[in-house]
Amino acid sequence: MKKLQFLLFLFPFFFTSCEKEKIEGPSLNDLFADLEILEPLSVVGDSVDFASGDPIYFTASFSKQLDWKIKIEGLSSGSVKIILGKSNEINQSNSTWLGNSSSLPFFTNENCEVELSFEMDDTTIYNYLNIQVEKDYQNENTVLITDLENNFNPNFTGFFQSGCTRALAIGGAGQKDKYLAQFGTCDWDWLIGYVDYFSNFWYDDKNNMINDPSKLYFNIMIKGDSTISSVTNLPNSLFKLEFYEDENGDNYHDANSEDRFDLEFEVNWTGWRMVSLCYNDLIPPATNPGNGIKQPDKIFKVRTLLLANPDSGPARADVDFLIWSNGAPILN
Amino acid sequence: MLSPILVQSQVKSKLWYDGNSRVIFNRDALEGTIKDIDTVSTRSNGGGSTVLDLGFHFTPVDDIEIFSEIRLKNDFGGMWGNKSVVELRRLSAKGIVNNKIAFSIGDIYLKQTKFTLYNYEQELSQYEPSVFNFYRDYVNYENYYQSNYHRLQALQTNFSFNMYNFIEQLDFDAFTARVRGVEWLGKPELLMLGGSAMVRLSNKINLGSHYVNTFEVLSSSNGTVAYYNPVLNTQISYSGSVNDNPYKMLIEGGFSKRGWDGDSLAPEVKGNFIQASLHSKRINGELDLGFRYVDSDFRSMGAQKRRIQYNNSTTTYPYYSNNYTQRKVSLLDVMSDPNVYNKNLSTSLMSYNPMYSSVTPYGDATPNRIGFTAKISNINITDFFSTNIQTQYFSEVIGQGTTQKRMLNKSALQSILLLNKLLSTKKSLILEGSMNLETVNRAGEDFEKIDFTSILYSGSISYELIKNFKIIAGAKVFYAEGNEFIADRDKYDQINDYSNHIYDSKETILIAGLQHHFTEDIYFTMQYNQFNVLDKTKTYDEFSLGRLIFMFNMNL
């Protein structure tokens, strides 16, 4: 019986060996401790050649886990790339950059300022890097319609109202040098003008496009001026994209029997912005005579339209770099 | 026409009565600096009521008793019955089947072990001087607190087997309770199922197993999420004696699981506990030693209920000062206000105020604690001086937000001096004093350090002027100083954030008056109370209150 008593007495002490090593809840260090920079911000892979696929990444470490932001700004182009993270260390896995932009225009061959800042701390750290060769967005997963660098293809037909402008402009483009300026005032019609980009005149072969509408993205750079109508108090410029399919392969879109899919939106920003949309997200017009199936391989043409309320005055939406991308938006 | 008479003549029913009656009236008035600077609040206010809780015990046959308790209440200030209330306070039935199986149904009181189903006392109530008992009786009675039982709507049964072999006796107990009913377009019905099996192997060894499962019945709502919380507790006890001094060893351990079926965001947590205790009784006192380990993920809905809800609005001066500040629940409300108390169980850990309870806010079932307890009770140093002492030392099992762990201490001391025996006088003259201390410390860097102390000094004196008629006086002084981190938890008890609270406060309660006991359970008291709450951090204005109170209490 004494052995039993001894065992009963010892039993709880065996149990204490089950002590856990983790902590409960978020770290107090992360929430309340002062930030210390343990390792300064460094650039790994400076003077990078993005066109050949070389990456660049950053390293730094801190005394606590927190939200950080790396902002890379091209000193010539003004392009900006933002990298966000939450960790106590910046390394290759969370800061690799392949030369793309978060906001347009694209980076060029230039020097860039790198700024590291923190959400809950005023500390800001700067560094610099150089881009030897800018990123080439054209690859096996893209189909370029036009980047307008070889001037405007006259086979891309269209119509602009009298007094409204569609013109090739040089300098200040979203990508490289040239872009298509579109602006004007039309007080008798919603349409300012449109351009048809026929698929058989695209820069790249459209057969490289993936034929899965849920994985195919249309990308277009649009430069707005954010003009607000004094009449409606809404952004003045409307932009519409129309995708025409040639379902029977007769090299002609029959509006009475074949599909068209659209998307319309306000141009309520100033400067360049990349608009990317999944082909699956397009919607047919109210009366669609086709089979209703989105078939990217049967796209006949892409029409871009600049629209505005006739009562509201001038509208503007310049365009550049129309490109399809497979799998993800072009800037991802 | 004769049949009712025949039925009546065949069943010799008995009806007997019991109950409680209380008359309470109090008038509160602002005092001190707040009386001058607060030009918005009323200078004073008063209220009270007469309450009669009449219990009817009806026994239609010998083995059945039906009990109902009707409350007749009349608030002072009402005329012609416009503030009179008649309500059903309790309804239950109990009986025995064939003198073997006992059962109870209706509003009944249930208790199991300290880790499965237990209603722990409110904080700062231990070793409270007896002159404050009338407030404690009032608060506990109004909230249906009967010792450590939970009042639930339930069905309960128990039965025993006596055996003559290796097992001497088997006791079984089972219950099912409806914790929460059906809500229209709301949460599902919440039920509690429990059972106990006790095996007496000999006069010395007992084995017991207790199980409680609280769960939501998904089919009772149109929701898709259902809560569950099974808890198992197994005990073994051994009784013996050394040199004719009896002792009892108890070891218990168990497991819990808690989660929400159908909610992908809800984690399922599993926790365990173990407790060992040794109780020894001698002529001049009793000794209790214990060891306790409760996992940080141990969850038991029936044992982790908290009585006080610090977010509740106080009855007296819920708002004060010209800024119309909500007055926080303080010691005066903990002592005297039934409305800051809670009668319900919660599926998540209820919040607590570390100022008043930081070491074991959920009693012995407080998660994330490992440590030792010691208690020496009824130490009769002389025939006129006795004392009780208790201390508990704990550490966290795992650190909260840091690898550093809190070190916690809770100690209490009580002494009773029978001055009439010392002075050899016939009239009762009793002096009582007690102290409750809590400390919390955590080492580490400046941002994670904790250094918190709270201490409550209580004292009282009562002198018998004439037989059973006493003049009484008492005081409580409470200090809280230092800092403590309060964890902000989501509905799944997961910690999202912390707030570091700085405490530097002093609360004072003074009472003086007269008290007469007709019997032990029938008494009246008339007193003047003075309360002061001073927050030295200047976050809240100082609050001072004077109260004249009369209470007549009668248990029939």
JSON list of C-alpha atoms in Angstrom, two decimals, chain B residues 211-289:
[
{"chain": "B", "resi": 211, "resn": "TYR", "atom": "CA", "xyz": [-17.99, 13.57, -17.71]},
{"chain": "B", "resi": 212, "resn": "VAL", "atom": "CA", "xyz": [-19.73, 16.67, -19.01]},
{"chain": "B", "resi": 213, "resn": "ASN", "atom": "CA", "xyz": [-20.39, 17.46, -22.64]},
{"chain": "B", "resi": 214, "resn": "THR", "atom": "CA", "xyz": [-21.86, 20.80, -23.60]},
{"chain": "B", "resi": 215, "resn": "PHE", "atom": "CA", "xyz": [-22.94, 21.03, -27.20]},
{"chain": "B", "resi": 216, "resn": "GLU", "atom": "CA", "xyz": [-25.23, 22.85, -29.57]},
{"chain": "B", "resi": 217, "resn": "VAL", "atom": "CA", "xyz": [-27.93, 20.93, -31.38]},
{"chain": "B", "resi": 218, "resn": "LEU", "atom": "CA", "xyz": [-27.45, 21.95, -34.98]},
{"chain": "B", "resi": 219, "resn": "SER", "atom": "CA", "xyz": [-30.89, 20.80, -36.08]},
{"chain": "B", "resi": 220, "resn": "SER", "atom": "CA", "xyz": [-32.53, 23.30, -33.73]},
{"chain": "B", "resi": 221, "resn": "SER", "atom": "CA", "xyz": [-31.51, 26.26, -35.89]},
{"chain": "B", "resi": 222, "resn": "ASN", "atom": "CA", "xyz": [-30.99, 27.05, -39.53]},
{"chain": "B", "resi": 223, "resn": "GLY", "atom": "CA", "xyz": [-27.28, 27.71, -38.94]},
{"chain": "B", "resi": 224, "resn": "THR", "atom": "CA", "xyz": [-24.35, 25.56, -39.94]},
{"chain": "B", "resi": 225, "resn": "VAL", "atom": "CA", "xyz": [-22.11, 25.91, -36.89]},
{"chain": "B", "resi": 226, "resn": "ALA", "atom": "CA", "xyz": [-22.38, 23.90, -33.68]},
{"chain": "B", "resi": 227, "resn": "TYR", "atom": "CA", "xyz": [-20.32, 24.24, -30.51]},
{"chain": "B", "resi": 228, "resn": "TYR", "atom": "CA", "xyz": [-19.00, 21.27, -28.55]},
{"chain": "B", "resi": 229, "resn": "ASN", "atom": "CA", "xyz": [-17.03, 20.97, -25.33]},
{"chain": "B", "resi": 230, "resn": "PRO", "atom": "CA", "xyz": [-16.64, 17.51, -23.77]},
{"chain": "B", "resi": 231, "resn": "VAL", "atom": "CA", "xyz": [-14.68, 17.34, -20.50]},
{"chain": "B", "resi": 232, "resn": "LEU", "atom": "CA", "xyz": [-13.59, 14.19, -18.70]},
{"chain": "B", "resi": 233, "resn": "ASN", "atom": "CA", "xyz": [-12.34, 14.08, -15.12]},
{"chain": "B", "resi": 234, "resn": "THR", "atom": "CA", "xyz": [-11.05, 10.98, -13.36]},
{"chain": "B", "resi": 235, "resn": "GLN", "atom": "CA", "xyz": [-10.29, 10.85, -9.65]},
{"chain": "B", "resi": 236, "resn": "ILE", "atom": "CA", "xyz": [-8.70, 8.49, -7.22]},
{"chain": "B", "resi": 237, "resn": "SER", "atom": "CA", "xyz": [-8.63, 9.09, -3.49]},
{"chain": "B", "resi": 238, "resn": "TYR", "atom": "CA", "xyz": [-6.95, 7.29, -0.66]},
{"chain": "B", "resi": 239, "resn": "SER", "atom": "CA", "xyz": [-7.73, 7.79, 3.01]},
{"chain": "B", "resi": 240, "resn": "GLY", "atom": "CA", "xyz": [-5.37, 6.74, 5.75]},
{"chain": "B", "resi": 241, "resn": "SER", "atom": "CA", "xyz": [-3.89, 7.86, 8.99]},
{"chain": "B", "resi": 242, "resn": "VAL", "atom": "CA", "xyz": [-0.45, 8.47, 10.46]},
{"chain": "B", "resi": 243, "resn": "ASN", "atom": "CA", "xyz": [-0.10, 8.45, 14.23]},
{"chain": "B", "resi": 244, "resn": "ASP", "atom": "CA", "xyz": [-3.87, 8.64, 14.54]},
{"chain": "B", "resi": 245, "resn": "ASN", "atom": "CA", "xyz": [-3.96, 11.74, 12.37]},
{"chain": "B", "resi": 246, "resn": "PRO", "atom": "CA", "xyz": [-6.28, 11.05, 9.44]},
{"chain": "B", "resi": 247, "resn": "TYR", "atom": "CA", "xyz": [-5.35, 12.19, 5.98]},
{"chain": "B", "resi": 248, "resn": "LYS", "atom": "CA", "xyz": [-6.80, 11.94, 2.51]},
{"chain": "B", "resi": 249, "resn": "MET", "atom": "CA", "xyz": [-4.96, 12.01, -0.80]},
{"chain": "B", "resi": 250, "resn": "LEU", "atom": "CA", "xyz": [-6.79, 12.92, -3.95]},
{"chain": "B", "resi": 251, "resn": "ILE", "atom": "CA", "xyz": [-5.43, 12.81, -7.46]},
{"chain": "B", "resi": 252, "resn": "GLU", "atom": "CA", "xyz": [-7.52, 13.87, -10.39]},
{"chain": "B", "resi": 253, "resn": "GLY", "atom": "CA", "xyz": [-6.80, 14.46, -14.02]},
{"chain": "B", "resi": 254, "resn": "GLY", "atom": "CA", "xyz": [-8.69, 14.92, -17.19]},
{"chain": "B", "resi": 255, "resn": "PHE", "atom": "CA", "xyz": [-9.03, 16.25, -20.68]},
{"chain": "B", "resi": 256, "resn": "SER", "atom": "CA", "xyz": [-11.13, 18.72, -22.56]},
{"chain": "B", "resi": 257, "resn": "LYS", "atom": "CA", "xyz": [-11.89, 19.42, -26.19]},
{"chain": "B", "resi": 258, "resn": "ARG", "atom": "CA", "xyz": [-13.59, 22.54, -27.48]},
{"chain": "B", "resi": 259, "resn": "GLY", "atom": "CA", "xyz": [-14.51, 23.59, -30.99]},
{"chain": "B", "resi": 260, "resn": "TRP", "atom": "CA", "xyz": [-17.17, 24.68, -33.42]},
{"chain": "B", "resi": 261, "resn": "ASP", "atom": "CA", "xyz": [-18.26, 22.14, -36.04]},
{"chain": "B", "resi": 262, "resn": "GLY", "atom": "CA", "xyz": [-18.85, 23.71, -39.41]},
{"chain": "B", "resi": 263, "resn": "ASP", "atom": "CA", "xyz": [-16.74, 26.80, -38.77]},
{"chain": "B", "resi": 264, "resn": "SER", "atom": "CA", "xyz": [-13.47, 26.60, -40.65]},
{"chain": "B", "resi": 265, "resn": "LEU", "atom": "CA", "xyz": [-12.08, 29.58, -38.75]},
{"chain": "B", "resi": 266, "resn": "ALA", "atom": "CA", "xyz": [-12.65, 28.01, -35.35]},
{"chain": "B", "resi": 267, "resn": "PRO", "atom": "CA", "xyz": [-9.72, 26.04, -33.98]},
{"chain": "B", "resi": 268, "resn": "GLU", "atom": "CA", "xyz": [-10.30, 22.84, -32.06]},
{"chain": "B", "resi": 269, "resn": "VAL", "atom": "CA", "xyz": [-8.34, 23.08, -28.84]},
{"chain": "B", "resi": 270, "resn": "LYS", "atom": "CA", "xyz": [-7.51, 20.17, -26.56]},
{"chain": "B", "resi": 271, "resn": "GLY", "atom": "CA", "xyz": [-6.30, 20.62, -23.05]},
{"chain": "B", "resi": 272, "resn": "ASN", "atom": "CA", "xyz": [-5.67, 18.62, -19.92]},
{"chain": "B", "resi": 273, "resn": "PHE", "atom": "CA", "xyz": [-5.23, 19.11, -16.22]},
{"chain": "B", "resi": 274, "resn": "ILE", "atom": "CA", "xyz": [-4.04, 17.28, -13.17]},
{"chain": "B", "resi": 275, "resn": "GLN", "atom": "CA", "xyz": [-4.39, 18.08, -9.53]},
{"chain": "B", "resi": 276, "resn": "ALA", "atom": "CA", "xyz": [-3.07, 16.31, -6.46]},
{"chain": "B", "resi": 277, "resn": "SER", "atom": "CA", "xyz": [-3.99, 17.24, -2.95]},
{"chain": "B", "resi": 278, "resn": "LEU", "atom": "CA", "xyz": [-3.34, 16.04, 0.55]},
{"chain": "B", "resi": 279, "resn": "HIS", "atom": "CA", "xyz": [-5.71, 16.86, 3.38]},
{"chain": "B", "resi": 280, "resn": "SER", "atom": "CA", "xyz": [-4.74, 16.15, 6.96]},
{"chain": "B", "resi": 281, "resn": "LYS", "atom": "CA", "xyz": [-6.71, 16.90, 10.09]},
{"chain": "B", "resi": 282, "resn": "ARG", "atom": "CA", "xyz": [-5.28, 17.40, 13.54]},
{"chain": "B", "resi": 283, "resn": "ILE", "atom": "CA", "xyz": [-6.79, 18.56, 16.78]},
{"chain": "B", "resi": 284, "resn": "ASN", "atom": "CA", "xyz": [-5.43, 22.06, 16.44]},
{"chain": "B", "resi": 285, "resn": "GLY", "atom": "CA", "xyz": [-6.00, 22.57, 12.73]},
{"chain": "B", "resi": 286, "resn": "GLU", "atom": "CA", "xyz": [-6.29, 21.22, 9.24]},
{"chain": "B", "resi": 287, "resn": "LEU", "atom": "CA", "xyz": [-3.61, 21.13, 6.58]},
{"chain": "B", "resi": 288, "resn": "ASP", "atom": "CA", "xyz": [-4.13, 21.08, 2.82]},
{"chain": "B", "resi": 289, "resn": "LEU", "atom": "CA", "xyz": [-1.28, 20.76, 0.34]}
]
